[in-house]
Amino acid sequence: MNVQNLKIALQRSGRLSEGSIDLLRNCDIRFDDGVGKLRSSAQNFPIEIFSLRDDDIPRYVEDGVADVGIVGENILAEHGCTVDMIEKLGFGKCRLSIAIPKNDDYTSVADLNGKKIATSYPGVLGRFLKQQNAAAEIHTISGSVEIAPGIGLADAVCDLVSSGSTLFTNGLREAETVMNSEAVLIARKNLDSDLTQLVDKLLFRIRAVNAAQRNRYILLNAPNEKLKKITELLPGIKSPTVMPLAEDGWSSVHSVINESDFWEVVERLKNAGAEGILVLSIDQMINGGCIS
Ligand code: ATP
Ligand code: MG
């Protein structure tokens, strides 16, 4: 039988490489990512991994060299390729920002009028300036953008920022956020039905892995007279599991909570009379042998 492989393009060596490889590994896809290897096949999933420069990934997916790819939204926005963005992946988070020398005055975008801005993102920056009616000149350079003001090449920069430490080291401060970005899974338009099925299979695993990372498993003891109030505070995946404890009048409650509301819910549970609250990541549940 001729089994078709799904071809996925990942960044070969850079900020998204580790996150992309970890994501596939967490999806239980086993492959050898030997240093410098351009292409590798998985042993337990019909997928072939291509390691490429990140700038090339949208184009390769659009042209059919790869079927899907993992790339930053910033690259996608700059290159304007017609591919489907099918899932935000939650890593590689950063923002494309305009930064100015730290002692320059700045109150609004109007202060950029007449300024020269160095960037590797002329497309995204150009659209932003137009939308904001700011008449700044764009100076396109391919790397080391942050040093441009220091050497007199530009008055400001538009570059990717995560912690802001590179800007700080170069005497710059953020003035405007042009766009937020994170790693996304992209796919070629009009994939055939076999490949679409493989993408769906991969996507199912990615969503399950990411949901497990966002969620926490919570265990607590509740006096029976407060059980109703406590279970109402726990929006589990279906509903919390409640089991009677050996001690009369008490129950054990188990549930899954989303990390974003986590501490708030724990606080409310305590106030509602919950005791012995234990919190575990889903990983700890599986690896720690709590689930069999
Ligand atoms: P390549 O050699 O593949 O072209 P690169 O040098 O262009 O790599 P990297 O610096 O490795 O690119 O960044 C890859 C992606 O990581 C960016 O496009 C962006 O989506 C994301 N990223 C996250 N945080 C940052 C950051 N602080 N600075 C730059 N990129 C970041
Ligand atoms: Mg690049």
Coordinates of C-alpha atoms and ligand atoms in Angstrom, one line a residue:
M1 CA 0.0 0.0 0.0
N2 CA 1.3 3.4 -0.9
V3 CA 1.1 5.5 2.3
Q4 CA 1.4 9.2 1.7
N5 CA 3.6 11.2 4.2
L6 CA 2.8 14.6 5.5
K7 CA 5.7 16.9 4.9
I8 CA 6.3 19.5 7.7
A9 CA 8.7 22.4 7.5
L10 CA 10.4 23.5 10.8
Q11 CA 13.0 26.2 11.5
R12 CA 16.4 24.5 11.1
S13 CA 18.3 26.5 13.7
G14 CA 16.9 29.4 15.6
R15 CA 14.5 30.5 18.2
L16 CA 11.6 28.4 17.1
S17 CA 13.6 25.2 16.5
E18 CA 13.5 23.8 20.0
G19 CA 9.8 24.6 20.6
S20 CA 8.9 23.0 17.2
I21 CA 10.8 19.8 17.9
D22 CA 9.5 19.6 21.4
L23 CA 6.0 20.0 20.2
L24 CA 6.3 17.0 17.8
R25 CA 8.0 14.9 20.4
N26 CA 5.3 15.7 22.9
C27 CA 2.8 14.5 20.3
D28 CA 4.7 11.2 20.5
I29 CA 6.2 11.6 17.1
R30 CA 9.6 9.9 17.1
F31 CA 12.3 11.1 14.7
D32 CA 16.0 11.8 14.6
D33 CA 16.9 15.5 14.4
G34 CA 20.6 15.0 13.8
V35 CA 22.5 18.3 13.6
G36 CA 22.5 19.6 10.1
K37 CA 20.0 17.1 8.8
L38 CA 17.8 18.7 6.2
R39 CA 15.2 15.9 6.1
S40 CA 14.2 13.1 8.5
S41 CA 11.3 10.7 8.7
A42 CA 9.4 9.8 11.8
Q43 CA 9.4 6.2 12.9
N44 CA 5.8 6.0 14.2
F45 CA 3.8 8.6 12.2
P46 CA 3.6 9.1 8.5
I47 CA 5.4 12.5 8.6
E48 CA 8.7 13.8 7.0
I49 CA 10.4 16.7 8.7
F50 CA 12.2 19.4 6.6
S51 CA 14.6 21.8 8.4
L52 CA 14.6 25.2 6.7
R53 CA 15.3 28.9 7.2
D54 CA 12.2 30.4 8.8
D55 CA 11.8 33.0 6.1
D56 CA 11.5 30.3 3.5
I57 CA 8.8 28.3 5.2
P58 CA 5.6 30.1 4.1
R59 CA 6.8 30.0 0.5
Y60 CA 7.7 26.3 0.6
V61 CA 4.3 25.5 2.0
E62 CA 2.6 27.7 -0.6
D63 CA 4.6 26.0 -3.4
G64 CA 3.9 22.5 -2.1
V65 CA 7.5 21.6 -1.2
A66 CA 6.0 21.0 2.3
D67 CA 2.3 20.5 3.2
V68 CA 2.4 22.2 6.6
G69 CA 4.9 24.3 8.6
I70 CA 5.7 26.0 11.9
V71 CA 6.6 29.7 11.6
G72 CA 6.2 33.0 13.4
E73 CA 3.1 35.1 12.6
N74 CA 5.6 37.9 11.9
I75 CA 7.1 36.1 9.0
L76 CA 3.7 35.2 7.6
A77 CA 2.5 38.8 7.9
E78 CA 5.7 40.1 6.1
H79 CA 5.7 37.6 3.3
G80 CA 2.0 37.7 2.6
C81 CA 1.8 34.1 1.3
T82 CA -1.6 32.5 0.7
V83 CA -1.5 29.6 3.2
D84 CA -4.0 28.6 5.9
M85 CA -3.1 29.5 9.4
I86 CA -4.6 26.6 11.3
E87 CA -3.4 26.8 14.9
K88 CA -1.6 29.2 17.3
L89 CA 0.9 27.1 19.1
G90 CA 1.6 29.1 22.2
F91 CA 5.4 29.4 22.0
G92 CA 7.8 31.8 20.3
K93 CA 5.8 34.8 21.7
C94 CA 7.2 38.2 20.8
R95 CA 6.1 41.5 19.4
L96 CA 7.2 43.6 16.5
S97 CA 7.9 47.1 18.1
I98 CA 9.1 50.5 17.1
A99 CA 11.9 51.5 19.4
I100 CA 13.6 54.9 19.8
P101 CA 16.7 56.1 21.6
K102 CA 15.8 56.0 25.3
N103 CA 16.3 59.8 25.9
D104 CA 14.2 60.9 22.9
D105 CA 10.8 62.5 23.7
Y106 CA 7.8 60.5 22.5
T107 CA 4.1 61.0 22.9
S108 CA 2.4 59.6 19.9
V109 CA 2.9 58.1 16.4
A110 CA 3.0 61.7 15.0
D111 CA 6.5 61.9 16.6
L112 CA 7.7 59.5 13.9
N113 CA 7.0 61.9 11.1
G114 CA 10.2 62.6 9.1
K115 CA 12.1 59.9 11.0
K116 CA 14.1 57.1 9.4
I117 CA 13.2 53.7 10.8
A118 CA 15.5 50.7 10.2
T119 CA 13.8 47.3 10.0
S120 CA 13.7 43.8 8.5
Y121 CA 9.9 44.1 8.3
P122 CA 9.3 46.8 5.7
G123 CA 5.9 45.3 4.6
V124 CA 4.4 45.1 8.1
L125 CA 5.9 48.4 9.2
G126 CA 4.8 50.1 5.9
R127 CA 1.2 49.0 6.5
F128 CA 1.3 50.2 10.1
L129 CA 2.6 53.6 9.2
K130 CA 0.0 54.1 6.5
Q131 CA -2.8 53.1 8.8
Q132 CA -1.5 55.5 11.4
N133 CA -0.9 58.3 8.9
A134 CA 2.7 58.6 9.9
A135 CA 5.1 59.8 7.3
A136 CA 8.4 58.0 8.3
E137 CA 11.0 56.7 5.9
I138 CA 11.7 52.9 6.0
H139 CA 15.3 51.7 5.8
T140 CA 15.4 48.0 5.1
I141 CA 18.3 46.0 6.6
S142 CA 18.5 42.3 7.1
G143 CA 20.1 42.0 10.5
S144 CA 21.5 43.7 13.6
V145 CA 18.7 46.2 13.3
E146 CA 19.1 47.4 16.9
I147 CA 22.5 49.0 16.3
A148 CA 21.3 51.2 13.5
P149 CA 20.5 54.3 15.7
G150 CA 23.8 54.0 17.5
I151 CA 25.8 54.2 14.3
G152 CA 23.7 57.0 12.7
L153 CA 22.0 54.8 10.2
A154 CA 18.5 55.5 11.4
D155 CA 16.5 57.5 14.1
A156 CA 14.5 54.5 15.2
V157 CA 14.1 50.7 14.7
C158 CA 11.2 48.3 14.2
D159 CA 12.2 44.9 15.4
L160 CA 11.1 41.8 17.3
V161 CA 11.2 42.1 21.1
S162 CA 10.5 39.5 23.8
S163 CA 12.1 40.5 27.1
G164 CA 13.4 43.9 25.8
S165 CA 16.9 43.3 27.0
T166 CA 18.5 43.7 23.6
L167 CA 16.8 47.1 23.2
F168 CA 17.9 48.1 26.7
T169 CA 21.6 47.1 26.0
N170 CA 21.5 49.3 22.8
G171 CA 20.1 52.3 24.6
L172 CA 16.6 52.0 23.1
R173 CA 13.1 51.9 24.5
E174 CA 9.8 50.7 23.0
A175 CA 7.5 53.3 21.6
E176 CA 4.8 51.4 19.7
T177 CA 3.7 47.8 19.3
V178 CA 3.2 47.1 15.6
M179 CA 2.0 43.5 16.0
N180 CA 2.1 40.6 18.4
S181 CA 3.4 37.2 17.2
E182 CA 3.7 33.6 18.2
A183 CA 4.5 30.3 16.4
V184 CA 1.7 29.1 14.3
L185 CA 0.9 25.9 12.3
I186 CA 0.3 26.7 8.6
A187 CA -1.0 24.5 5.8
R188 CA -1.1 24.6 2.1
K189 CA -4.5 25.5 0.6
N190 CA -6.5 22.7 -1.0
L191 CA -4.6 19.6 0.5
D192 CA -6.0 16.3 -0.8
S193 CA -8.2 14.3 1.5
D194 CA -5.5 11.9 2.6
L195 CA -3.2 14.7 3.6
T196 CA -6.1 16.6 5.3
Q197 CA -6.7 13.5 7.4
L198 CA -3.1 13.5 8.5
V199 CA -3.2 17.2 9.3
D200 CA -6.3 16.6 11.4
K201 CA -4.6 13.8 13.2
L202 CA -1.6 15.9 14.0
L203 CA -3.8 18.8 15.0
F204 CA -5.8 16.6 17.4
R205 CA -2.5 15.6 19.1
I206 CA -1.2 19.2 19.2
R207 CA -4.4 20.5 20.8
A208 CA -4.4 17.7 23.4
V209 CA -0.7 18.4 24.3
N210 CA -1.3 22.2 24.5
A211 CA -4.5 21.7 26.6
A212 CA -2.6 19.4 29.0
Q213 CA 0.0 22.1 29.4
R214 CA -2.5 24.8 30.1
N215 CA -4.6 22.7 32.6
R216 CA -4.0 21.7 36.2
Y217 CA -5.5 18.7 38.0
I218 CA -6.8 19.7 41.4
L219 CA -7.7 17.4 44.4
L220 CA -9.3 18.6 47.6
N221 CA -11.4 17.5 50.5
A222 CA -14.8 19.1 51.2
P223 CA -17.2 18.8 54.1
N224 CA -20.4 17.4 52.6
E225 CA -22.5 20.4 53.7
K226 CA -20.3 22.7 51.6
L227 CA -20.0 20.3 48.7
K228 CA -22.6 21.9 46.4
K229 CA -20.9 25.4 46.7
I230 CA -17.4 23.9 46.1
T231 CA -18.4 21.8 43.1
E232 CA -20.1 24.8 41.5
L233 CA -16.7 26.6 41.6
L234 CA -15.1 23.8 39.6
P235 CA -15.8 23.9 35.9
G236 CA -14.2 20.6 35.1
I237 CA -13.9 19.2 31.5
K238 CA -17.3 17.5 32.1
S239 CA -17.9 18.0 35.8
P240 CA -15.8 17.3 39.0
T241 CA -15.5 13.8 40.2
V242 CA -16.8 13.4 43.8
M243 CA -16.0 10.4 46.0
P244 CA -16.9 9.8 49.7
L245 CA -14.0 9.8 52.1
A246 CA -13.5 7.2 54.9
E247 CA -14.1 10.0 57.4
D248 CA -17.8 10.5 57.8
G249 CA -19.2 13.8 56.4
W250 CA -16.3 14.4 54.0
S251 CA -15.8 13.9 50.3
S252 CA -12.8 14.0 48.0
V253 CA -13.2 16.2 44.9
H254 CA -11.1 15.9 41.7
S255 CA -11.2 18.3 38.7
V256 CA -9.3 19.9 35.9
I257 CA -8.9 23.7 35.9
N258 CA -7.5 26.0 33.2
E259 CA -4.3 27.7 34.3
S260 CA -5.4 31.2 33.5
D261 CA -8.1 31.2 36.2
F262 CA -6.2 28.9 38.4
W263 CA -5.2 30.9 41.5
E264 CA -8.4 32.8 41.6
V265 CA -10.4 29.5 41.7
V266 CA -8.1 28.1 44.4
E267 CA -8.7 31.2 46.6
R268 CA -12.5 30.9 46.2
L269 CA -12.3 27.1 47.0
K270 CA -10.4 27.9 50.2
N271 CA -13.0 30.5 51.2
A272 CA -15.8 28.1 50.5
G273 CA -14.4 25.5 53.0
A274 CA -12.1 23.3 50.9
E275 CA -9.2 21.6 52.7
G276 CA -6.1 19.7 51.8
I277 CA -6.0 21.3 48.3
L278 CA -3.4 19.6 46.0
V279 CA -2.5 20.8 42.6
L280 CA -0.7 18.8 39.9
S281 CA 0.2 19.4 36.3
I282 CA -1.2 16.8 33.9
D283 CA 2.4 15.7 33.2
Q284 CA 2.9 15.0 36.9
M285 CA -0.4 13.0 36.9
I286 CA 0.8 10.8 34.1
N287 CA 4.5 10.5 34.9
G288 CA 4.0 10.3 38.6
G289 CA 1.9 7.2 38.2
C290 CA -1.3 8.8 39.5
I291 CA -3.2 7.6 36.5
S292 CA -3.1 4.0 35.5
Ligands
ATP1 P1 16.7 31.8 10.2 O1 18.1 31.5 10.2 O2 15.9 30.6 10.3 O3 16.3 32.8 9.1 P2 16.3 34.1 12.0 O4 17.6 34.5 12.6 O5 15.6 34.8 10.9 O6 16.4 32.5 11.6 P3 15.3 33.8 14.8 O7 16.0 34.9 15.4 O8 15.7 32.4 15.1 O9 15.2 34.0 13.2 O10 13.8 34.0 15.2 C1 12.8 33.1 14.7 C2 11.4 33.5 15.1 O11 11.3 33.5 16.5 C3 11.0 35.0 14.8 O12 10.6 35.1 13.5 C4 9.9 35.2 15.8 O13 8.7 34.7 15.3 C5 10.3 34.4 17.0 N1 10.9 35.2 18.2 C6 10.4 35.0 19.4 N2 11.1 35.9 20.3 C7 11.9 36.6 19.5 C8 12.9 37.7 19.8 N3 13.1 38.2 21.0 N4 13.6 38.1 18.8 C9 13.5 37.6 17.5 N5 12.6 36.6 17.2 C10 11.8 36.1 18.2
MG2 MG 15.0 34.3 9.2

